[in-house]
Amino acid sequence: MTALDALDRAFAREEPFPVGGCTYCYGERDLAELAGPLHLISDDMVSSVAQEVPSHWDDFPRLYRRLTPRIIRPVVTGEFHVDEDLIATRLREASWTTWDKPLADALHDVWTAWWRATLHTHPSPVRIRETLSLITVATHTLRPWLDIWTTTRTPTADAHLADLIDDVLFEYELTDLHLGFYNEYHATPELLDWLLTDARGRVEDTRLDHPYLRELHGELSGGSGSAGGC
């Protein structure tokens, strides 16, 4: 909540501006609403913009940036009915890492605070896979989040680990796991390595001993090196 409040303050300087967009999907009243005070924009309108394709707006990055506090708070609290992967994709399309430093830093602080809070709360408002996927795709990096998980040696973090393992080992999805609405991030190399090394022994699941996983891990570890997102 502290990080979210700081996000609100950082983005408070984002002033209203004339919003133009697809008039087939959004009428004049909708565009006028989006151009008005942030707190008066309806939740339904925020949700609509959050998932809409960028081409619907004359200035998509600016509109998404202005609405970011209204989008992120309900996402983090599990009250936003838009796919988490899609939120991550739209943020990348809005080039959030290139925003003014106070804005980008405040958003990154939310990712870190949300991740740590999730690991200390089980069950959490948002499933562990969705949280990990969103922050991984949004930041285009997985290993730092896994490293935080490694150092969080709590029963709640281990319970989340059991949930994630059960999720990604269903039909052995882990062998070719992509995160993101458009499968932007290939997570298998890093996640498999982490599960078979740093996280091994924290959760008992015999599926992790499957010979194919061991073989795949060996192939990936002996490959060309870094296993980042594609």
Tab-separated table of C-alpha atoms in Angstrom:
chain	number	residue	atom	x	y	z
A	1	MET	CA	0.000	0.000	0.000
A	2	THR	CA	2.910	2.358	0.692
A	3	ALA	CA	4.305	1.755	-2.794
A	4	LEU	CA	0.882	2.235	-4.364
A	5	ASP	CA	0.380	5.518	-2.510
A	6	ALA	CA	3.808	6.653	-3.715
A	7	LEU	CA	2.756	5.696	-7.252
A	8	ASP	CA	-0.324	7.919	-6.942
A	9	ARG	CA	1.804	10.840	-5.816
A	10	ALA	CA	4.376	10.359	-8.577
A	11	PHE	CA	1.717	10.277	-11.290
A	12	ALA	CA	-0.361	13.125	-9.852
A	13	ARG	CA	1.433	15.578	-12.143
A	14	GLU	CA	0.051	13.794	-15.228
A	15	GLU	CA	-2.528	16.372	-16.249
A	16	PRO	CA	-5.686	15.804	-18.300
A	17	PHE	CA	-5.288	16.239	-22.046
A	18	PRO	CA	-7.593	16.042	-25.101
A	19	VAL	CA	-8.008	12.345	-25.862
A	20	GLY	CA	-8.568	11.209	-29.409
A	21	GLY	CA	-9.327	7.702	-30.512
A	22	CYS	CA	-11.509	5.286	-32.403
A	23	THR	CA	-14.922	6.939	-32.583
A	24	TYR	CA	-16.487	3.665	-33.697
A	25	CYS	CA	-15.708	2.094	-30.310
A	26	TYR	CA	-15.679	5.238	-28.165
A	27	GLY	CA	-18.178	8.061	-28.449
A	28	GLU	CA	-17.585	11.732	-27.748
A	29	ARG	CA	-18.767	11.322	-24.162
A	30	ASP	CA	-16.262	8.496	-23.607
A	31	LEU	CA	-13.373	10.547	-24.990
A	32	ALA	CA	-14.453	13.560	-22.929
A	33	GLU	CA	-14.520	11.370	-19.820
A	34	LEU	CA	-10.989	10.147	-20.499
A	35	ALA	CA	-9.878	13.755	-20.957
A	36	GLY	CA	-11.329	14.782	-17.617
A	37	PRO	CA	-10.228	14.396	-13.974
A	38	LEU	CA	-8.647	11.016	-13.279
A	39	HIS	CA	-10.820	10.188	-10.278
A	40	LEU	CA	-14.001	10.768	-12.300
A	41	ILE	CA	-13.153	8.199	-14.976
A	42	SER	CA	-15.345	5.151	-14.399
A	43	ASP	CA	-13.880	1.780	-13.486
A	44	ASP	CA	-15.427	0.291	-16.621
A	45	MET	CA	-13.720	2.885	-18.799
A	46	VAL	CA	-10.364	2.282	-17.103
A	47	SER	CA	-10.740	-1.453	-17.701
A	48	SER	CA	-11.629	-0.875	-21.334
A	49	VAL	CA	-8.566	1.278	-21.966
A	50	ALA	CA	-6.338	-1.104	-20.030
A	51	GLN	CA	-6.979	-3.902	-22.495
A	52	GLU	CA	-7.589	-1.959	-25.717
A	53	VAL	CA	-5.083	-2.205	-28.569
A	54	PRO	CA	-2.777	0.827	-28.856
A	55	SER	CA	-3.976	1.661	-32.370
A	56	HIS	CA	-7.339	2.763	-30.946
A	57	TRP	CA	-5.772	5.914	-29.473
A	58	ASP	CA	-4.109	8.973	-30.971
A	59	ASP	CA	-1.575	9.035	-28.133
A	60	PHE	CA	-1.647	5.616	-26.506
A	61	PRO	CA	1.534	5.962	-24.381
A	62	ARG	CA	0.360	9.189	-22.792
A	63	LEU	CA	-3.149	7.882	-22.109
A	64	TYR	CA	-1.872	4.634	-20.583
A	65	ARG	CA	0.668	6.548	-18.519
A	66	ARG	CA	-1.997	8.823	-17.102
A	67	LEU	CA	-4.261	5.895	-16.232
A	68	THR	CA	-1.467	3.778	-14.734
A	69	PRO	CA	-2.360	4.409	-11.049
A	70	ARG	CA	-6.003	3.543	-11.748
A	71	ILE	CA	-4.910	0.339	-13.498
A	72	ILE	CA	-2.152	-0.901	-11.222
A	73	ARG	CA	-3.833	-0.561	-7.819
A	74	PRO	CA	-6.735	-2.920	-8.629
A	75	VAL	CA	-4.375	-5.269	-10.471
A	76	VAL	CA	-2.168	-5.644	-7.395
A	77	THR	CA	-5.134	-6.079	-5.062
A	78	GLY	CA	-6.753	-8.685	-7.296
A	79	GLU	CA	-9.764	-6.522	-8.125
A	80	PHE	CA	-9.124	-5.861	-11.817
A	81	HIS	CA	-10.893	-8.086	-14.308
A	82	VAL	CA	-8.318	-7.796	-17.075
A	83	ASP	CA	-5.763	-10.502	-17.807
A	84	GLU	CA	-2.520	-9.764	-15.950
A	85	ASP	CA	-0.426	-10.795	-18.945
A	86	LEU	CA	-2.267	-8.299	-21.100
A	87	ILE	CA	-1.533	-5.515	-18.613
A	88	ALA	CA	2.171	-6.334	-18.825
A	89	THR	CA	2.051	-6.314	-22.618
A	90	ARG	CA	0.251	-2.967	-22.760
A	91	LEU	CA	2.758	-1.418	-20.333
A	92	ARG	CA	5.620	-2.525	-22.561
A	93	GLU	CA	3.787	-1.157	-25.599
A	94	ALA	CA	3.466	2.127	-23.703
A	95	SER	CA	7.269	1.972	-23.140
A	96	TRP	CA	6.909	2.486	-19.394
A	97	THR	CA	10.641	2.082	-18.745
A	98	THR	CA	11.287	5.218	-20.835
A	99	TRP	CA	8.898	7.416	-18.853
A	100	ASP	CA	10.344	10.166	-16.667
A	101	LYS	CA	12.498	8.599	-13.987
A	102	PRO	CA	10.213	9.379	-11.007
A	103	LEU	CA	7.338	7.635	-12.791
A	104	ALA	CA	9.321	4.582	-13.919
A	105	ASP	CA	10.978	4.267	-10.499
A	106	ALA	CA	7.639	4.443	-8.691
A	107	LEU	CA	6.202	1.713	-10.894
A	108	HIS	CA	9.262	-0.498	-10.451
A	109	ASP	CA	8.968	0.000	-6.686
A	110	VAL	CA	5.416	-1.345	-6.914
A	111	TRP	CA	6.664	-4.467	-8.696
A	112	THR	CA	9.224	-5.112	-5.954
A	113	ALA	CA	6.850	-4.398	-3.072
A	114	TRP	CA	4.070	-6.452	-4.647
A	115	TRP	CA	6.391	-9.402	-5.230
A	116	ARG	CA	7.720	-9.386	-1.666
A	117	ALA	CA	4.219	-8.993	-0.223
A	118	THR	CA	2.957	-11.862	-2.385
A	119	LEU	CA	5.692	-14.192	-1.160
A	120	HIS	CA	4.715	-13.408	2.429
A	121	THR	CA	0.981	-13.950	1.888
A	122	HIS	CA	-0.656	-17.269	1.028
A	123	PRO	CA	-3.106	-17.415	-0.537
A	124	SER	CA	-2.492	-14.079	-2.228
A	125	PRO	CA	-5.029	-11.843	-4.018
A	126	VAL	CA	-3.406	-12.740	-7.357
A	127	ARG	CA	-2.082	-16.217	-8.097
A	128	ILE	CA	1.684	-16.544	-7.937
A	129	ARG	CA	1.999	-17.446	-11.612
A	130	GLU	CA	0.087	-14.373	-12.749
A	131	THR	CA	2.086	-12.084	-10.478
A	132	LEU	CA	5.406	-13.541	-11.607
A	133	SER	CA	4.357	-13.416	-15.242
A	134	LEU	CA	3.260	-9.780	-15.093
A	135	ILE	CA	6.397	-8.444	-13.429
A	136	THR	CA	8.644	-10.635	-15.589
A	137	VAL	CA	7.127	-9.513	-18.871
A	138	ALA	CA	6.823	-5.883	-17.756
A	139	THR	CA	10.480	-5.706	-16.699
A	140	HIS	CA	11.686	-8.185	-19.336
A	141	THR	CA	13.663	-10.090	-16.726
A	142	LEU	CA	12.933	-13.154	-14.597
A	143	ARG	CA	16.026	-14.005	-12.590
A	144	PRO	CA	15.918	-11.052	-10.135
A	145	TRP	CA	12.436	-12.099	-9.022
A	146	LEU	CA	13.552	-15.702	-8.604
A	147	ASP	CA	16.543	-14.496	-6.573
A	148	ILE	CA	14.208	-12.698	-4.170
A	149	TRP	CA	12.216	-15.927	-3.874
A	150	THR	CA	15.418	-17.840	-3.129
A	151	THR	CA	16.185	-15.627	-0.138
A	152	THR	CA	12.591	-15.644	1.132
A	153	ARG	CA	12.667	-18.801	3.239
A	154	THR	CA	9.183	-18.755	4.717
A	155	PRO	CA	6.297	-21.243	4.813
A	156	THR	CA	4.213	-18.888	2.666
A	157	ALA	CA	6.927	-18.604	0.006
A	158	ASP	CA	7.250	-22.403	-0.043
A	159	ALA	CA	3.481	-22.759	-0.344
A	160	HIS	CA	3.586	-20.495	-3.391
A	161	LEU	CA	6.455	-22.573	-4.742
A	162	ALA	CA	4.350	-25.712	-4.459
A	163	ASP	CA	1.530	-23.942	-6.297
A	164	LEU	CA	3.811	-22.804	-9.116
A	165	ILE	CA	5.400	-26.221	-9.511
A	166	ASP	CA	1.993	-27.860	-9.675
A	167	ASP	CA	0.940	-25.293	-12.263
A	168	VAL	CA	3.930	-25.454	-14.630
A	169	LEU	CA	4.305	-29.230	-14.364
A	170	PHE	CA	0.741	-29.855	-15.514
A	171	GLU	CA	1.311	-31.738	-18.760
A	172	TYR	CA	4.938	-30.627	-18.306
A	173	GLU	CA	4.274	-27.127	-19.627
A	174	LEU	CA	7.588	-26.180	-18.013
A	175	THR	CA	9.476	-27.784	-20.905
A	176	ASP	CA	8.400	-24.931	-23.200
A	177	LEU	CA	6.997	-22.220	-20.964
A	178	HIS	CA	6.324	-18.770	-22.365
A	179	LEU	CA	5.005	-15.865	-20.308
A	180	GLY	CA	3.018	-12.898	-21.561
A	181	PHE	CA	-0.170	-12.355	-23.491
A	182	TYR	CA	1.712	-12.879	-26.745
A	183	ASN	CA	4.171	-15.383	-25.244
A	184	GLU	CA	6.848	-12.687	-25.245
A	185	TYR	CA	9.126	-14.207	-22.635
A	186	HIS	CA	10.571	-17.722	-22.868
A	187	ALA	CA	10.865	-18.680	-19.206
A	188	THR	CA	11.904	-22.334	-19.433
A	189	PRO	CA	15.709	-21.959	-19.267
A	190	GLU	CA	15.777	-19.741	-16.184
A	191	LEU	CA	12.832	-21.243	-14.337
A	192	LEU	CA	13.851	-24.851	-14.896
A	193	ASP	CA	17.391	-24.132	-13.749
A	194	TRP	CA	16.100	-22.374	-10.633
A	195	LEU	CA	13.657	-25.147	-9.750
A	196	LEU	CA	16.330	-27.827	-10.080
A	197	THR	CA	19.025	-25.898	-8.204
A	198	ASP	CA	18.251	-22.968	-5.902
A	199	ALA	CA	14.684	-24.045	-5.105
A	200	ARG	CA	15.320	-27.802	-4.962
A	201	GLY	CA	14.426	-29.416	-1.675
A	202	ARG	CA	12.014	-26.742	-0.514
A	203	VAL	CA	9.037	-28.650	-1.908
A	204	GLU	CA	8.750	-32.389	-2.421
A	205	ASP	CA	7.448	-33.157	-5.890
A	206	THR	CA	8.728	-36.276	-7.607
A	207	ARG	CA	7.858	-34.866	-11.014
A	208	LEU	CA	10.948	-32.683	-10.739
A	209	ASP	CA	12.993	-35.901	-10.900
A	210	HIS	CA	11.661	-36.818	-14.318
A	211	PRO	CA	14.626	-37.848	-16.519
A	212	TYR	CA	13.506	-35.606	-19.365
A	213	LEU	CA	13.615	-32.509	-17.138
A	214	ARG	CA	17.129	-33.434	-16.043
A	215	GLU	CA	18.158	-33.999	-19.638
A	216	LEU	CA	16.603	-30.729	-20.787
A	217	HIS	CA	18.267	-28.869	-17.935
A	218	GLY	CA	21.620	-30.264	-18.962
A	219	GLU	CA	21.097	-29.258	-22.579
A	220	LEU	CA	20.044	-25.737	-21.653
A	221	SER	CA	22.830	-25.304	-19.124
A	222	GLY	CA	25.411	-26.428	-21.641
A	223	GLY	CA	24.062	-24.216	-24.375
A	224	SER	CA	24.997	-20.750	-25.487
A	225	GLY	CA	24.925	-19.169	-22.043
A	226	SER	CA	22.443	-16.610	-20.774
A	227	ALA	CA	18.820	-17.662	-20.897
A	228	GLY	CA	16.973	-14.388	-20.992
A	229	GLY	CA	13.706	-13.542	-22.666
A	230	CYS	CA	13.478	-13.637	-26.407
